[in-house]
Structure formats: C-alpha cells, structure tokens
C-alpha cells in the first residue's frame, strides 16, 4: 500500500554548483554550475496510517498529493546542495520530519537536462550564462528510499543512473558465431553499424556517498555517460552483451566506491540497404521487435578479469 505524486516538474535557478568532483581520463566533466537545475520528481509514501483511506474512505491521515507537489516545490528553494540524490534525500527527510504518519518514503527523479548556449565573446565563443536549451539526450536519474530510525530518517536503499543514452558506432562492431539452426535467418556481420540505447544504474557501497556532500566520492552521471561512449569507441565488440560488460568493468575500475553497476541495453541497429564503395553504406530502420540485454556486475567481476 502506498500513494504519491509523480511528474512533479521542478526548475530551480542558481542552485549550488557541483565542484570538487574527481576527474577521470574518459571525461572532461569536472563539475556543473547548476544555473538551471531541472527535475521530474516522484514521491511515494508508505504507512499503516493510510490504510483507512483505502479501506474506509477515511482521509483524516491523508496528505493530499497536491500538497506533496507544493512541498517538493517549496523544498527546492531550501536545498543548498548540488546533486539529484542530495535533493531527494533532503526532501524525503523533510517529509518524514513533517508528517509522522509517513513510515517510509521513496523519492526518485529524472533530470530535465539543459545545455548552456554559446554566444560570441571577446576572442571566441563563450557560455552565455543566461540562455539554455532543453536537451532531449540522456539524463541523470536518482532514487532514494528513506526509513525512520531513532536518529531520524536513514537511507534504506538508493540507486543512481543515467538513462536514454543513444549511441551509434558506424564501424568496428561485429556479431558473429551465434547459434545457427533452422530458425536462424540473421546474416553474420564481421562489421556492422551498431546503434544502441542504454540505461546505466549504479549503487554505492556507502549510501551517503550518493548524496554528493563529499564531491570526491560522488559519481557524476556525465562521467559514466562519457565512459560508455569512450569504451564504445575503443572496443571492437562482438555483441552488445560484450560491449556493456566492458563498459561496466571500466566504471567499476574508475569508481571503487561503487557497489554495483547494471545495464539495460536495447538494440536499434539499422539494416543495411546498400553497400557502397569503401566503408560507405545506406541503412534503414530495423523492423520491430527489438532485442534487449540486461546485466548487473560488481567488483568481483573486476577481480576475475585481473586474475
Ligand atoms: O549484440 C547483439 N546481441 C544479440 O544477442 C543479438 N541478437 C540479434 O539478433 N542481434 C544481436 N546483437
């Protein structure tokens, strides 16, 4: 039994900037101004006190989901941190502190990403600082579950992520040596233009590291995204399965503070229509249905690789 509000769009201007994150070789990301911090928030609350609202039509303990929306919007002005997960933990704790009938709360959010635009500067183009456009590319994700304890709200579970990454590698991927039987019609490809969508999720060994209070231990979604594209560039994979495993190893190698990393990939590989001179091809959309790959891994996979 639970209830809540979803699709709460929150826009905060001039939030605290994310500074002091560790840099990694695969990424130029070293922080975020947070001049425009956009989130699509979901709140889900649990508690025995809500049972009568379902079983007896008694709303005396019900916090209207409309009020939850107002609460989230209000707290967006109070949060002084710089991360999605930190915001979710902050708002969730405020909910539990304010409403004793809420026993636990699940707060999640997708980033609504914005990109700063370039304008002419003295010598070169530079960041506007004022004008942004909404990006329809990948976005960061966070989810925090809070329970009550004697010392106040505690993180019972968490997950961070980056979703809707969409990448195409025009050559340097294969798919060969799979089962050949009476059902096989797919031709083997020594080289294919590989088109994938990818959601990547991770958990920290210490959930407090997810909040970004210590930026050195925070894993920015931008860096994980950049690892995915660099590994895609570097590795001549023989399947999406092979590719996501290599990405996972690199993520775990760069971020020892993580407990696990998991993937949901979708195959969107275009179908070759014409083979032209050299590497050139004409390609078309694949028909439905679509293939997917899911995989979870942790540091034991990294240790196996180095043995
Ligand atoms: O990378 C791939 N993995 C598969 O399992 C698969 N199956 C398929 O038809 N194409 C692909 N590509």
PDB file of C-alpha atoms and ligand atoms in Angstrom:
ATOM      1  CA  UNK A   1       0.000   0.000   0.000  1.00  0.00           C
ATOM      2  CA  UNK A   2       1.370   3.342  -0.968  1.00  0.00           C
ATOM      3  CA  UNK A   3       0.430   6.514  -2.763  1.00  0.00           C
ATOM      4  CA  UNK A   4       2.135   9.600  -4.033  1.00  0.00           C
ATOM      5  CA  UNK A   5       2.673  12.103  -6.779  1.00  0.00           C
ATOM      6  CA  UNK A   6       4.692  11.790  -9.950  1.00  0.00           C
ATOM      7  CA  UNK A   7       5.740  14.059 -12.806  1.00  0.00           C
ATOM      8  CA  UNK A   8       6.376  16.985 -10.474  1.00  0.00           C
ATOM      9  CA  UNK A   9       8.444  19.251 -12.711  1.00  0.00           C
ATOM     10  CA  UNK A  10      10.729  21.462 -10.615  1.00  0.00           C
ATOM     11  CA  UNK A  11      13.025  24.131 -12.025  1.00  0.00           C
ATOM     12  CA  UNK A  12      15.498  25.831  -9.744  1.00  0.00           C
ATOM     13  CA  UNK A  13      17.752  28.630 -10.976  1.00  0.00           C
ATOM     14  CA  UNK A  14      21.124  29.371  -9.392  1.00  0.00           C
ATOM     15  CA  UNK A  15      21.324  26.203  -7.342  1.00  0.00           C
ATOM     16  CA  UNK A  16      24.700  25.459  -5.708  1.00  0.00           C
ATOM     17  CA  UNK A  17      27.325  24.402  -8.197  1.00  0.00           C
ATOM     18  CA  UNK A  18      28.833  20.924  -8.111  1.00  0.00           C
ATOM     19  CA  UNK A  19      32.550  21.426  -7.559  1.00  0.00           C
ATOM     20  CA  UNK A  20      35.447  19.258  -6.465  1.00  0.00           C
ATOM     21  CA  UNK A  21      34.489  16.026  -8.256  1.00  0.00           C
ATOM     22  CA  UNK A  22      37.367  13.762  -9.224  1.00  0.00           C
ATOM     23  CA  UNK A  23      38.157  13.765 -12.919  1.00  0.00           C
ATOM     24  CA  UNK A  24      38.693  10.595 -14.948  1.00  0.00           C
ATOM     25  CA  UNK A  25      40.585  10.047 -18.225  1.00  0.00           C
ATOM     26  CA  UNK A  26      37.419   9.316 -20.206  1.00  0.00           C
ATOM     27  CA  UNK A  27      35.672  12.601 -19.430  1.00  0.00           C
ATOM     28  CA  UNK A  28      36.210  16.351 -19.475  1.00  0.00           C
ATOM     29  CA  UNK A  29      33.443  16.709 -16.861  1.00  0.00           C
ATOM     30  CA  UNK A  30      34.732  18.374 -13.703  1.00  0.00           C
ATOM     31  CA  UNK A  31      31.609  19.968 -12.285  1.00  0.00           C
ATOM     32  CA  UNK A  32      28.309  21.631 -13.042  1.00  0.00           C
ATOM     33  CA  UNK A  33      27.221  25.236 -12.495  1.00  0.00           C
ATOM     34  CA  UNK A  34      23.603  24.295 -11.776  1.00  0.00           C
ATOM     35  CA  UNK A  35      22.484  27.695 -13.053  1.00  0.00           C
ATOM     36  CA  UNK A  36      19.412  25.780 -14.174  1.00  0.00           C
ATOM     37  CA  UNK A  37      18.587  22.615 -12.242  1.00  0.00           C
ATOM     38  CA  UNK A  38      15.524  20.811 -13.633  1.00  0.00           C
ATOM     39  CA  UNK A  39      13.967  17.678 -12.165  1.00  0.00           C
ATOM     40  CA  UNK A  40      10.944  15.493 -12.819  1.00  0.00           C
ATOM     41  CA  UNK A  41      10.222  14.200  -9.308  1.00  0.00           C
ATOM     42  CA  UNK A  42       8.223  11.242  -7.988  1.00  0.00           C
ATOM     43  CA  UNK A  43       7.165  10.852  -4.357  1.00  0.00           C
ATOM     44  CA  UNK A  44       5.802   7.593  -2.933  1.00  0.00           C
ATOM     45  CA  UNK A  45       4.856   7.250   0.719  1.00  0.00           C
ATOM     46  CA  UNK A  46       4.090   4.207   2.847  1.00  0.00           C
ATOM     47  CA  UNK A  47       2.457   3.892   6.267  1.00  0.00           C
ATOM     48  CA  UNK A  48      -0.182   1.826   8.074  1.00  0.00           C
ATOM     49  CA  UNK A  49      -1.969   5.080   8.901  1.00  0.00           C
ATOM     50  CA  UNK A  50      -3.029   5.319   5.260  1.00  0.00           C
ATOM     51  CA  UNK A  51      -4.942   2.003   5.345  1.00  0.00           C
ATOM     52  CA  UNK A  52      -8.286   3.597   6.414  1.00  0.00           C
ATOM     53  CA  UNK A  53      -8.152   5.855   3.371  1.00  0.00           C
ATOM     54  CA  UNK A  54      -8.250   2.732   1.196  1.00  0.00           C
ATOM     55  CA  UNK A  55     -10.500   0.516   3.321  1.00  0.00           C
ATOM     56  CA  UNK A  56     -12.915   3.021   4.899  1.00  0.00           C
ATOM     57  CA  UNK A  57     -12.734   6.162   2.803  1.00  0.00           C
ATOM     58  CA  UNK A  58     -11.270   7.950   5.835  1.00  0.00           C
ATOM     59  CA  UNK A  59      -8.918  10.674   4.633  1.00  0.00           C
ATOM     60  CA  UNK A  60      -8.008  12.055   8.044  1.00  0.00           C
ATOM     61  CA  UNK A  61      -4.368  10.974   7.713  1.00  0.00           C
ATOM     62  CA  UNK A  62      -4.044  11.633   4.003  1.00  0.00           C
ATOM     63  CA  UNK A  63      -1.631  14.305   2.862  1.00  0.00           C
ATOM     64  CA  UNK A  64      -3.133  15.310  -0.492  1.00  0.00           C
ATOM     65  CA  UNK A  65      -0.799  14.522  -3.371  1.00  0.00           C
ATOM     66  CA  UNK A  66      -1.359  18.113  -4.486  1.00  0.00           C
ATOM     67  CA  UNK A  67       0.147  19.227  -1.162  1.00  0.00           C
ATOM     68  CA  UNK A  68       3.075  16.859  -1.780  1.00  0.00           C
ATOM     69  CA  UNK A  69       3.726  18.687  -5.037  1.00  0.00           C
ATOM     70  CA  UNK A  70       3.692  22.041  -3.234  1.00  0.00           C
ATOM     71  CA  UNK A  71       6.005  20.642  -0.545  1.00  0.00           C
ATOM     72  CA  UNK A  72       8.549  19.479  -3.145  1.00  0.00           C
ATOM     73  CA  UNK A  73       8.445  22.850  -4.920  1.00  0.00           C
ATOM     74  CA  UNK A  74       8.925  24.685  -1.636  1.00  0.00           C
ATOM     75  CA  UNK A  75      11.885  22.499  -0.589  1.00  0.00           C
ATOM     76  CA  UNK A  76      13.586  23.142  -3.945  1.00  0.00           C
ATOM     77  CA  UNK A  77      14.173  26.612  -2.602  1.00  0.00           C
ATOM     78  CA  UNK A  78      15.636  25.304   0.671  1.00  0.00           C
ATOM     79  CA  UNK A  79      18.070  22.678  -0.659  1.00  0.00           C
ATOM     80  CA  UNK A  80      21.596  24.040  -0.690  1.00  0.00           C
ATOM     81  CA  UNK A  81      23.365  21.042  -2.242  1.00  0.00           C
ATOM     82  CA  UNK A  82      24.232  20.299  -5.856  1.00  0.00           C
ATOM     83  CA  UNK A  83      23.020  16.779  -6.726  1.00  0.00           C
ATOM     84  CA  UNK A  84      19.780  14.997  -7.577  1.00  0.00           C
ATOM     85  CA  UNK A  85      20.347  12.361  -4.917  1.00  0.00           C
ATOM     86  CA  UNK A  86      21.134  15.007  -2.304  1.00  0.00           C
ATOM     87  CA  UNK A  87      17.932  16.846  -3.166  1.00  0.00           C
ATOM     88  CA  UNK A  88      15.853  13.669  -2.937  1.00  0.00           C
ATOM     89  CA  UNK A  89      17.339  12.765   0.440  1.00  0.00           C
ATOM     90  CA  UNK A  90      16.761  16.313   1.685  1.00  0.00           C
ATOM     91  CA  UNK A  91      13.118  16.483   0.584  1.00  0.00           C
ATOM     92  CA  UNK A  92      12.386  12.921   1.738  1.00  0.00           C
ATOM     93  CA  UNK A  93      13.774  13.684   5.206  1.00  0.00           C
ATOM     94  CA  UNK A  94      11.674  16.854   5.379  1.00  0.00           C
ATOM     95  CA  UNK A  95       8.553  14.821   4.519  1.00  0.00           C
ATOM     96  CA  UNK A  96       9.272  12.281   7.297  1.00  0.00           C
ATOM     97  CA  UNK A  97      10.050  15.052   9.790  1.00  0.00           C
ATOM     98  CA  UNK A  98       6.841  16.895   8.920  1.00  0.00           C
ATOM     99  CA  UNK A  99       4.298  14.057   8.634  1.00  0.00           C
ATOM    100  CA  UNK A 100       4.530  11.406  11.382  1.00  0.00           C
ATOM    101  CA  UNK A 101       2.027   9.128   9.583  1.00  0.00           C
ATOM    102  CA  UNK A 102       4.578   8.546   6.779  1.00  0.00           C
ATOM    103  CA  UNK A 103       6.648   5.498   7.830  1.00  0.00           C
ATOM    104  CA  UNK A 104       8.915   5.444   4.820  1.00  0.00           C
ATOM    105  CA  UNK A 105       9.281   7.317   1.580  1.00  0.00           C
ATOM    106  CA  UNK A 106      10.672   6.641  -1.869  1.00  0.00           C
ATOM    107  CA  UNK A 107      11.846   9.716  -3.715  1.00  0.00           C
ATOM    108  CA  UNK A 108      13.018   9.495  -7.323  1.00  0.00           C
ATOM    109  CA  UNK A 109      13.755  11.937 -10.110  1.00  0.00           C
ATOM    110  CA  UNK A 110      14.832  12.183 -13.710  1.00  0.00           C
ATOM    111  CA  UNK A 111      16.943  15.193 -14.519  1.00  0.00           C
ATOM    112  CA  UNK A 112      15.367  17.608 -17.014  1.00  0.00           C
ATOM    113  CA  UNK A 113      18.638  18.467 -18.730  1.00  0.00           C
ATOM    114  CA  UNK A 114      19.511  21.896 -20.097  1.00  0.00           C
ATOM    115  CA  UNK A 115      22.508  22.918 -22.170  1.00  0.00           C
ATOM    116  CA  UNK A 116      24.044  26.349 -21.944  1.00  0.00           C
ATOM    117  CA  UNK A 117      24.270  28.077 -25.330  1.00  0.00           C
ATOM    118  CA  UNK A 118      27.352  29.661 -26.889  1.00  0.00           C
ATOM    119  CA  UNK A 119      27.473  33.380 -27.683  1.00  0.00           C
ATOM    120  CA  UNK A 120      30.283  35.424 -29.267  1.00  0.00           C
ATOM    121  CA  UNK A 121      32.799  36.652 -26.690  1.00  0.00           C
ATOM    122  CA  UNK A 122      35.857  38.902 -26.953  1.00  0.00           C
ATOM    123  CA  UNK A 123      38.013  36.393 -28.826  1.00  0.00           C
ATOM    124  CA  UNK A 124      35.958  33.245 -29.132  1.00  0.00           C
ATOM    125  CA  UNK A 125      32.506  31.856 -28.479  1.00  0.00           C
ATOM    126  CA  UNK A 126      31.750  31.504 -24.796  1.00  0.00           C
ATOM    127  CA  UNK A 127      28.982  30.215 -22.490  1.00  0.00           C
ATOM    128  CA  UNK A 128      26.014  32.574 -22.384  1.00  0.00           C
ATOM    129  CA  UNK A 129      25.429  32.075 -18.662  1.00  0.00           C
ATOM    130  CA  UNK A 130      21.834  33.122 -19.322  1.00  0.00           C
ATOM    131  CA  UNK A 131      20.422  31.201 -22.270  1.00  0.00           C
ATOM    132  CA  UNK A 132      19.854  27.442 -22.180  1.00  0.00           C
ATOM    133  CA  UNK A 133      18.047  24.937 -24.331  1.00  0.00           C
ATOM    134  CA  UNK A 134      16.386  21.800 -23.110  1.00  0.00           C
ATOM    135  CA  UNK A 135      18.315  18.708 -24.145  1.00  0.00           C
ATOM    136  CA  UNK A 136      16.486  15.628 -25.348  1.00  0.00           C
ATOM    137  CA  UNK A 137      19.532  13.441 -24.903  1.00  0.00           C
ATOM    138  CA  UNK A 138      20.359  11.244 -21.905  1.00  0.00           C
ATOM    139  CA  UNK A 139      19.580  12.424 -18.387  1.00  0.00           C
ATOM    140  CA  UNK A 140      20.671  11.630 -14.851  1.00  0.00           C
ATOM    141  CA  UNK A 141      18.445   9.606 -12.526  1.00  0.00           C
ATOM    142  CA  UNK A 142      18.316   9.158  -8.774  1.00  0.00           C
ATOM    143  CA  UNK A 143      16.206   7.202  -6.298  1.00  0.00           C
ATOM    144  CA  UNK A 144      16.442   7.276  -2.510  1.00  0.00           C
ATOM    145  CA  UNK A 145      14.388   5.192  -0.042  1.00  0.00           C
ATOM    146  CA  UNK A 146      14.188   6.571   3.464  1.00  0.00           C
ATOM    147  CA  UNK A 147      13.078   4.771   6.614  1.00  0.00           C
ATOM    148  CA  UNK A 148      12.713   6.080  10.123  1.00  0.00           C
ATOM    149  CA  UNK A 149      15.268   5.373  12.828  1.00  0.00           C
ATOM    150  CA  UNK A 150      15.798   6.616  16.385  1.00  0.00           C
ATOM    151  CA  UNK A 151      18.215   9.168  14.964  1.00  0.00           C
ATOM    152  CA  UNK A 152      15.818  10.364  12.278  1.00  0.00           C
ATOM    153  CA  UNK A 153      15.463   9.443   8.597  1.00  0.00           C
ATOM    154  CA  UNK A 154      18.009   6.934   7.229  1.00  0.00           C
ATOM    155  CA  UNK A 155      18.734   5.820   3.686  1.00  0.00           C
ATOM    156  CA  UNK A 156      17.426   2.246   3.369  1.00  0.00           C
ATOM    157  CA  UNK A 157      18.266   1.901  -0.312  1.00  0.00           C
ATOM    158  CA  UNK A 158      19.395   4.015  -3.228  1.00  0.00           C
ATOM    159  CA  UNK A 159      20.171   3.853  -6.903  1.00  0.00           C
ATOM    160  CA  UNK A 160      21.696   6.377  -9.269  1.00  0.00           C
ATOM    161  CA  UNK A 161      21.792   6.304 -13.026  1.00  0.00           C
ATOM    162  CA  UNK A 162      21.927   7.805 -16.439  1.00  0.00           C
ATOM    163  CA  UNK A 163      19.141   6.842 -18.825  1.00  0.00           C
ATOM    164  CA  UNK A 164      18.315   7.128 -22.520  1.00  0.00           C
ATOM    165  CA  UNK A 165      21.889   7.215 -23.768  1.00  0.00           C
ATOM    166  CA  UNK A 166      21.650   6.688 -27.531  1.00  0.00           C
ATOM    167  CA  UNK A 167      24.829   5.942 -29.472  1.00  0.00           C
ATOM    168  CA  UNK A 168      25.734   4.792 -32.973  1.00  0.00           C
ATOM    169  CA  UNK A 169      29.159   3.444 -33.941  1.00  0.00           C
ATOM    170  CA  UNK A 170      29.444   3.459 -37.727  1.00  0.00           C
ATOM    171  CA  UNK A 171      32.008   0.650 -37.970  1.00  0.00           C
ATOM    172  CA  UNK A 172      34.133  -1.508 -35.694  1.00  0.00           C
ATOM    173  CA  UNK A 173      31.453  -3.797 -34.186  1.00  0.00           C
ATOM    174  CA  UNK A 174      30.584  -7.358 -35.141  1.00  0.00           C
ATOM    175  CA  UNK A 175      28.000 -10.005 -34.324  1.00  0.00           C
ATOM    176  CA  UNK A 176      29.167 -13.493 -35.291  1.00  0.00           C
ATOM    177  CA  UNK A 177      29.382 -17.111 -34.071  1.00  0.00           C
ATOM    178  CA  UNK A 178      25.876 -17.278 -32.594  1.00  0.00           C
ATOM    179  CA  UNK A 179      23.677 -20.369 -32.731  1.00  0.00           C
ATOM    180  CA  UNK A 180      22.913 -21.425 -36.289  1.00  0.00           C
ATOM    181  CA  UNK A 181      19.866 -23.638 -36.642  1.00  0.00           C
ATOM    182  CA  UNK A 182      16.658 -23.909 -38.639  1.00  0.00           C
ATOM    183  CA  UNK A 183      15.370 -20.660 -37.052  1.00  0.00           C
ATOM    184  CA  UNK A 184      18.390 -18.543 -37.951  1.00  0.00           C
ATOM    185  CA  UNK A 185      17.894 -16.006 -40.731  1.00  0.00           C
ATOM    186  CA  UNK A 186      20.158 -13.189 -39.464  1.00  0.00           C
ATOM    187  CA  UNK A 187      23.374 -12.981 -41.507  1.00  0.00           C
ATOM    188  CA  UNK A 188      26.611 -12.897 -39.507  1.00  0.00           C
ATOM    189  CA  UNK A 189      28.253  -9.467 -39.579  1.00  0.00           C
ATOM    190  CA  UNK A 190      32.017  -9.036 -39.247  1.00  0.00           C
ATOM    191  CA  UNK A 191      31.330  -5.324 -39.220  1.00  0.00           C
ATOM    192  CA  UNK A 192      28.051  -3.545 -38.507  1.00  0.00           C
ATOM    193  CA  UNK A 193      26.939  -0.007 -37.749  1.00  0.00           C
ATOM    194  CA  UNK A 194      25.851  -0.618 -34.141  1.00  0.00           C
ATOM    195  CA  UNK A 195      23.048   1.566 -32.773  1.00  0.00           C
ATOM    196  CA  UNK A 196      22.091   1.161 -29.118  1.00  0.00           C
ATOM    197  CA  UNK A 197      20.150   2.787 -26.344  1.00  0.00           C
ATOM    198  CA  UNK A 198      21.484   2.319 -22.864  1.00  0.00           C
ATOM    199  CA  UNK A 199      20.372   2.902 -19.295  1.00  0.00           C
ATOM    200  CA  UNK A 200      23.138   2.543 -16.702  1.00  0.00           C
ATOM    201  CA  UNK A 201      22.449   2.332 -12.965  1.00  0.00           C
ATOM    202  CA  UNK A 202      24.828   2.139 -10.021  1.00  0.00           C
ATOM    203  CA  UNK A 203      24.799   1.787  -6.246  1.00  0.00           C
ATOM    204  CA  UNK A 204      27.425   2.932  -3.770  1.00  0.00           C
ATOM    205  CA  UNK A 205      28.944   0.732  -1.064  1.00  0.00           C
ATOM    206  CA  UNK A 206      28.222   3.607   1.374  1.00  0.00           C
ATOM    207  CA  UNK A 207      24.858   5.143   0.502  1.00  0.00           C
ATOM    208  CA  UNK A 208      25.929   8.507   1.948  1.00  0.00           C
ATOM    209  CA  UNK A 209      28.395   8.817  -0.935  1.00  0.00           C
ATOM    210  CA  UNK A 210      25.432   9.087  -3.318  1.00  0.00           C
ATOM    211  CA  UNK A 211      24.475  12.491  -1.910  1.00  0.00           C
ATOM    212  CA  UNK A 212      27.461  14.469  -3.171  1.00  0.00           C
ATOM    213  CA  UNK A 213      28.229  16.054   0.204  1.00  0.00           C
ATOM    214  CA  UNK A 214      31.758  14.760  -0.356  1.00  0.00           C
ATOM    215  CA  UNK A 215      32.142  15.541  -4.084  1.00  0.00           C
ATOM    216  CA  UNK A 216      35.355  13.473  -4.295  1.00  0.00           C
ATOM    217  CA  UNK A 217      33.286  10.331  -3.700  1.00  0.00           C
ATOM    218  CA  UNK A 218      30.333  11.322  -5.883  1.00  0.00           C
ATOM    219  CA  UNK A 219      29.916   9.649  -9.284  1.00  0.00           C
ATOM    220  CA  UNK A 220      28.564  12.184 -11.801  1.00  0.00           C
ATOM    221  CA  UNK A 221      26.187  10.767 -14.425  1.00  0.00           C
ATOM    222  CA  UNK A 222      28.102  12.780 -17.039  1.00  0.00           C
ATOM    223  CA  UNK A 223      31.291  10.811 -16.328  1.00  0.00           C
ATOM    224  CA  UNK A 224      29.512   7.458 -16.557  1.00  0.00           C
ATOM    225  CA  UNK A 225      27.957   8.546 -19.867  1.00  0.00           C
ATOM    226  CA  UNK A 226      31.404   9.543 -21.119  1.00  0.00           C
ATOM    227  CA  UNK A 227      32.901   6.197 -20.069  1.00  0.00           C
ATOM    228  CA  UNK A 228      30.176   4.455 -22.112  1.00  0.00           C
ATOM    229  CA  UNK A 229      30.982   6.407 -25.250  1.00  0.00           C
ATOM    230  CA  UNK A 230      34.779   6.111 -24.864  1.00  0.00           C
ATOM    231  CA  UNK A 231      34.615   2.342 -24.337  1.00  0.00           C
ATOM    232  CA  UNK A 232      32.251   2.081 -27.328  1.00  0.00           C
ATOM    233  CA  UNK A 233      34.859   3.980 -29.357  1.00  0.00           C
ATOM    234  CA  UNK A 234      37.770   1.848 -28.148  1.00  0.00           C
ATOM    235  CA  UNK A 235      36.351  -1.675 -28.109  1.00  0.00           C
ATOM    236  CA  UNK A 236      35.632  -3.735 -31.214  1.00  0.00           C
ATOM    237  CA  UNK A 237      32.777  -5.643 -29.579  1.00  0.00           C
ATOM    238  CA  UNK A 238      31.285  -8.886 -30.855  1.00  0.00           C
ATOM    239  CA  UNK A 239      27.863  -8.132 -29.303  1.00  0.00           C
ATOM    240  CA  UNK A 240      26.059  -5.607 -27.142  1.00  0.00           C
ATOM    241  CA  UNK A 241      26.500  -8.116 -24.303  1.00  0.00           C
ATOM    242  CA  UNK A 242      30.283  -7.883 -24.773  1.00  0.00           C
ATOM    243  CA  UNK A 243      30.143  -4.079 -25.023  1.00  0.00           C
ATOM    244  CA  UNK A 244      28.158  -3.435 -21.841  1.00  0.00           C
ATOM    245  CA  UNK A 245      30.399  -5.795 -19.877  1.00  0.00           C
ATOM    246  CA  UNK A 246      33.445  -3.785 -20.977  1.00  0.00           C
ATOM    247  CA  UNK A 247      31.701  -0.530 -20.021  1.00  0.00           C
ATOM    248  CA  UNK A 248      30.817  -1.986 -16.620  1.00  0.00           C
ATOM    249  CA  UNK A 249      34.408  -3.036 -15.943  1.00  0.00           C
ATOM    250  CA  UNK A 250      35.631   0.476 -16.737  1.00  0.00           C
ATOM    251  CA  UNK A 251      33.005   2.098 -14.491  1.00  0.00           C
ATOM    252  CA  UNK A 252      33.956  -0.182 -11.574  1.00  0.00           C
ATOM    253  CA  UNK A 253      37.646   0.428 -12.218  1.00  0.00           C
ATOM    254  CA  UNK A 254      37.223   4.203 -12.128  1.00  0.00           C
ATOM    255  CA  UNK A 255      34.882   4.261  -9.146  1.00  0.00           C
ATOM    256  CA  UNK A 256      35.948   1.843  -6.392  1.00  0.00           C
ATOM    257  CA  UNK A 257      33.339   3.476  -4.124  1.00  0.00           C
ATOM    258  CA  UNK A 258      30.559   1.773  -6.123  1.00  0.00           C
ATOM    259  CA  UNK A 259      28.988  -1.494  -5.039  1.00  0.00           C
ATOM    260  CA  UNK A 260      27.353  -2.429  -8.344  1.00  0.00           C
ATOM    261  CA  UNK A 261      26.630  -1.267 -11.855  1.00  0.00           C
ATOM    262  CA  UNK A 262      23.789  -2.530 -14.031  1.00  0.00           C
ATOM    263  CA  UNK A 263      22.636  -2.076 -17.588  1.00  0.00           C
ATOM    264  CA  UNK A 264      19.584  -2.187 -19.748  1.00  0.00           C
ATOM    265  CA  UNK A 265      20.559  -2.003 -23.413  1.00  0.00           C
ATOM    266  CA  UNK A 266      18.341  -2.028 -26.481  1.00  0.00           C
ATOM    267  CA  UNK A 267      19.451  -2.943 -29.956  1.00  0.00           C
ATOM    268  CA  UNK A 268      18.390  -0.374 -32.560  1.00  0.00           C
ATOM    269  CA  UNK A 269      20.900  -1.446 -35.200  1.00  0.00           C
ATOM    270  CA  UNK A 270      19.932  -0.264 -38.658  1.00  0.00           C
ATOM    271  CA  UNK A 271      19.605  -2.722 -41.502  1.00  0.00           C
ATOM    272  CA  UNK A 272      21.986  -2.400 -44.427  1.00  0.00           C
ATOM    273  CA  UNK A 273      20.149  -1.459 -47.617  1.00  0.00           C
ATOM    274  CA  UNK A 274      23.159  -0.782 -49.906  1.00  0.00           C
ATOM    275  CA  UNK A 275      26.885  -1.475 -49.663  1.00  0.00           C
ATOM    276  CA  UNK A 276      28.772   1.368 -51.363  1.00  0.00           C
ATOM    277  CA  UNK A 277      32.478   1.930 -52.016  1.00  0.00           C
ATOM    278  CA  UNK A 278      34.850   1.595 -49.062  1.00  0.00           C
ATOM    279  CA  UNK A 279      33.044   1.730 -45.716  1.00  0.00           C
ATOM    280  CA  UNK A 280      30.025   3.622 -47.063  1.00  0.00           C
ATOM    281  CA  UNK A 281      26.571   2.110 -46.710  1.00  0.00           C
ATOM    282  CA  UNK A 282      22.913   3.070 -46.943  1.00  0.00           C
ATOM    283  CA  UNK A 283      20.977   1.901 -43.882  1.00  0.00           C
ATOM    284  CA  UNK A 284      17.321   1.745 -42.878  1.00  0.00           C
ATOM    285  CA  UNK A 285      15.373   1.470 -39.627  1.00  0.00           C
ATOM    286  CA  UNK A 286      15.130  -2.047 -38.175  1.00  0.00           C
ATOM    287  CA  UNK A 287      11.666  -3.620 -38.011  1.00  0.00           C
ATOM    288  CA  UNK A 288      10.115  -4.423 -34.666  1.00  0.00           C
ATOM    289  CA  UNK A 289      10.588  -6.396 -32.417  1.00  0.00           C
ATOM    290  CA  UNK A 290      13.689  -5.130 -30.613  1.00  0.00           C
ATOM    291  CA  UNK A 291      16.339  -7.040 -28.671  1.00  0.00           C
ATOM    292  CA  UNK A 292      17.492  -6.104 -25.199  1.00  0.00           C
ATOM    293  CA  UNK A 293      20.330  -7.029 -22.858  1.00  0.00           C
ATOM    294  CA  UNK A 294      20.377  -6.662 -19.070  1.00  0.00           C
ATOM    295  CA  UNK A 295      23.409  -7.178 -16.881  1.00  0.00           C
ATOM    296  CA  UNK A 296      24.456  -6.412 -13.305  1.00  0.00           C
ATOM    297  CA  UNK A 297      28.005  -6.580 -12.083  1.00  0.00           C
ATOM    298  CA  UNK A 298      30.126  -5.729  -9.085  1.00  0.00           C
ATOM    299  CA  UNK A 299      33.790  -5.670  -8.061  1.00  0.00           C
ATOM    300  CA  UNK A 300      34.038  -9.473  -8.131  1.00  0.00           C
ATOM    301  CA  UNK A 301      33.780  -9.207 -11.956  1.00  0.00           C
ATOM    302  CA  UNK A 302      36.721  -6.814 -11.962  1.00  0.00           C
ATOM    303  CA  UNK A 303      38.756  -9.148  -9.758  1.00  0.00           C
ATOM    304  CA  UNK A 304      38.016 -12.113 -12.056  1.00  0.00           C
ATOM    305  CA  UNK A 305      39.322 -10.114 -15.022  1.00  0.00           C
ATOM    306  CA  UNK A 306      42.602  -9.295 -13.301  1.00  0.00           C
ATOM    307  CA  UNK A 307      43.264 -12.886 -12.146  1.00  0.00           C
TER     308      UNK A 307
HETATM  309  O1  LIG B   1      24.640  -7.588 -29.962  1.00  0.00           O
HETATM  310  C1  LIG B   1      23.730  -8.391 -30.238  1.00  0.00           C
HETATM  311  N1  LIG B   1      23.375  -9.339 -29.342  1.00  0.00           N
HETATM  312  C2  LIG B   1      22.376 -10.255 -29.594  1.00  0.00           C
HETATM  313  O2  LIG B   1      22.070 -11.130 -28.749  1.00  0.00           O
HETATM  314  C3  LIG B   1      21.727 -10.169 -30.845  1.00  0.00           C
HETATM  315  N2  LIG B   1      20.723 -10.896 -31.424  1.00  0.00           N
HETATM  316  C4  LIG B   1      20.495 -10.339 -32.639  1.00  0.00           C
HETATM  317  O3  LIG B   1      19.622 -10.753 -33.458  1.00  0.00           O
HETATM  318  N3  LIG B   1      21.347  -9.300 -32.863  1.00  0.00           N
HETATM  319  C5  LIG B   1      22.114  -9.163 -31.759  1.00  0.00           C
HETATM  320  N4  LIG B   1      23.111  -8.281 -31.439  1.00  0.00           N
END
